[in-house]
Amino acid sequence: MFVHIVNFWLKPDLSVEDRQKFVEGVSSLGTIEGLVTFNVGTPADTDRPVIDRSYDYNLLTVFNNIEGHDKYQVDPIHLKFVDECKHLWDRVLIYDAESI
């Protein structure tokens, strides 16, 4: 399995409409072929010293292999999301992992 985790820090002064545009855009990624698991969420209400809750949204995608991930990266839906929404975030942090 290949796991692709993306944390987004949105710009603090976004309007409700801009936040909704982001949610709709990131949610559209779930329609891309080849996904095994897809989830979009916000920080859970947990509080331990090792937990980072500073991000606004988290995207979790799982693929059967790196080839599925690589196809996802160049899929027109993914490219459209990045193009139309990149102005809405200040920071993105990605973690990619392969099963051992």
mmCIF file of C-alpha atoms in Angstrom:
data_model
loop_
_atom_site.group_PDB
_atom_site.id
_atom_site.type_symbol
_atom_site.label_atom_id
_atom_site.label_comp_id
_atom_site.label_asym_id
_atom_site.label_seq_id
_atom_site.Cartn_x
_atom_site.Cartn_y
_atom_site.Cartn_z
ATOM 1 C CA MET A 1 0.000 0.000 0.000
ATOM 2 C CA PHE A 2 1.029 3.583 -0.616
ATOM 3 C CA VAL A 3 -0.298 6.214 1.794
ATOM 4 C CA HIS A 4 -0.386 9.910 0.890
ATOM 5 C CA ILE A 5 -1.255 12.302 3.738
ATOM 6 C CA VAL A 6 -1.613 16.041 3.155
ATOM 7 C CA ASN A 7 -2.117 18.668 5.853
ATOM 8 C CA PHE A 8 -3.387 22.093 4.779
ATOM 9 C CA TRP A 9 -3.092 25.374 6.646
ATOM 10 C CA LEU A 10 -5.581 27.742 5.044
ATOM 11 C CA LYS A 11 -5.137 31.489 4.963
ATOM 12 C CA PRO A 12 -6.681 32.897 8.149
ATOM 13 C CA ASP A 13 -8.715 35.630 6.461
ATOM 14 C CA LEU A 14 -10.684 33.413 4.055
ATOM 15 C CA SER A 15 -14.374 34.067 3.569
ATOM 16 C CA VAL A 16 -16.970 31.368 4.202
ATOM 17 C CA GLU A 17 -17.303 31.056 0.426
ATOM 18 C CA ASP A 18 -13.554 30.529 -0.028
ATOM 19 C CA ARG A 19 -13.500 27.860 2.680
ATOM 20 C CA GLN A 20 -16.416 26.129 0.977
ATOM 21 C CA LYS A 21 -14.557 26.307 -2.351
ATOM 22 C CA PHE A 22 -11.613 24.547 -0.702
ATOM 23 C CA VAL A 23 -13.829 21.855 0.849
ATOM 24 C CA GLU A 24 -15.552 21.202 -2.476
ATOM 25 C CA GLY A 25 -12.229 21.113 -4.304
ATOM 26 C CA VAL A 26 -10.451 18.788 -1.907
ATOM 27 C CA SER A 27 -13.528 16.552 -1.724
ATOM 28 C CA SER A 28 -13.537 16.219 -5.526
ATOM 29 C CA LEU A 29 -10.256 14.319 -5.234
ATOM 30 C CA GLY A 30 -12.227 11.366 -3.897
ATOM 31 C CA THR A 31 -13.579 10.740 -7.398
ATOM 32 C CA ILE A 32 -10.160 9.971 -8.843
ATOM 33 C CA GLU A 33 -9.808 6.402 -10.042
ATOM 34 C CA GLY A 34 -7.412 4.127 -8.193
ATOM 35 C CA LEU A 35 -8.096 5.238 -4.624
ATOM 36 C CA VAL A 36 -8.386 2.469 -2.041
ATOM 37 C CA THR A 37 -9.175 4.866 0.822
ATOM 38 C CA PHE A 38 -10.102 8.547 0.783
ATOM 39 C CA ASN A 39 -10.820 10.822 3.733
ATOM 40 C CA VAL A 40 -10.898 14.563 4.335
ATOM 41 C CA GLY A 41 -11.063 15.782 7.916
ATOM 42 C CA THR A 42 -10.284 18.451 10.440
ATOM 43 C CA PRO A 43 -8.203 18.074 13.600
ATOM 44 C CA ALA A 44 -9.787 15.709 16.117
ATOM 45 C CA ASP A 45 -10.575 16.973 19.592
ATOM 46 C CA THR A 46 -7.669 15.123 21.168
ATOM 47 C CA ASP A 47 -5.050 16.688 23.357
ATOM 48 C CA ARG A 48 -1.719 15.033 24.030
ATOM 49 C CA PRO A 49 1.745 16.587 23.747
ATOM 50 C CA VAL A 50 2.596 14.576 20.615
ATOM 51 C CA ILE A 51 -0.469 15.689 18.632
ATOM 52 C CA ASP A 52 -0.232 18.521 16.113
ATOM 53 C CA ARG A 53 -3.617 20.179 15.724
ATOM 54 C CA SER A 54 -2.326 23.329 14.042
ATOM 55 C CA TYR A 55 -3.541 22.443 10.527
ATOM 56 C CA ASP A 56 -7.022 23.208 9.177
ATOM 57 C CA TYR A 57 -7.699 20.158 6.980
ATOM 58 C CA ASN A 58 -6.166 16.733 6.506
ATOM 59 C CA LEU A 59 -6.388 14.627 3.369
ATOM 60 C CA LEU A 60 -5.734 10.891 3.596
ATOM 61 C CA THR A 61 -5.449 8.849 0.408
ATOM 62 C CA VAL A 62 -4.376 5.238 0.082
ATOM 63 C CA PHE A 63 -3.388 3.503 -3.144
ATOM 64 C CA ASN A 64 -2.462 -0.092 -3.935
ATOM 65 C CA ASN A 65 1.009 1.028 -5.035
ATOM 66 C CA ILE A 66 3.138 4.015 -5.989
ATOM 67 C CA GLU A 67 1.954 3.766 -9.594
ATOM 68 C CA GLY A 68 -1.608 4.526 -8.437
ATOM 69 C CA HIS A 69 -0.308 7.525 -6.509
ATOM 70 C CA ASP A 70 1.675 8.762 -9.505
ATOM 71 C CA LYS A 71 -1.422 8.572 -11.740
ATOM 72 C CA TYR A 72 -3.391 10.480 -9.086
ATOM 73 C CA GLN A 73 -0.824 13.287 -9.085
ATOM 74 C CA VAL A 74 -1.317 13.992 -12.808
ATOM 75 C CA ASP A 75 -5.053 13.286 -12.953
ATOM 76 C CA PRO A 76 -6.971 16.298 -14.360
ATOM 77 C CA ILE A 77 -9.168 16.432 -11.224
ATOM 78 C CA HIS A 78 -6.079 16.749 -9.000
ATOM 79 C CA LEU A 79 -4.473 19.328 -11.268
ATOM 80 C CA LYS A 80 -7.712 21.362 -11.333
ATOM 81 C CA PHE A 81 -7.932 21.304 -7.523
ATOM 82 C CA VAL A 82 -4.375 22.558 -7.131
ATOM 83 C CA ASP A 83 -4.811 25.220 -9.803
ATOM 84 C CA GLU A 84 -8.122 26.533 -8.438
ATOM 85 C CA CYS A 85 -7.387 26.274 -4.713
ATOM 86 C CA LYS A 86 -3.651 26.845 -4.162
ATOM 87 C CA HIS A 87 -4.284 30.526 -3.442
ATOM 88 C CA LEU A 88 -6.411 29.500 -0.436
ATOM 89 C CA TRP A 89 -3.641 27.940 1.645
ATOM 90 C CA ASP A 90 -0.533 29.286 3.339
ATOM 91 C CA ARG A 91 1.140 25.928 3.895
ATOM 92 C CA VAL A 92 0.923 22.300 2.820
ATOM 93 C CA LEU A 93 2.813 19.443 4.474
ATOM 94 C CA ILE A 94 2.845 16.007 2.854
ATOM 95 C CA TYR A 95 3.739 12.626 4.288
ATOM 96 C CA ASP A 96 4.082 9.698 1.884
ATOM 97 C CA ALA A 97 4.618 6.158 3.181
ATOM 98 C CA GLU A 98 4.852 2.657 1.754
ATOM 99 C CA SER A 99 3.800 -0.415 3.679
ATOM 100 C CA ILE A 100 6.609 -2.556 5.064
#
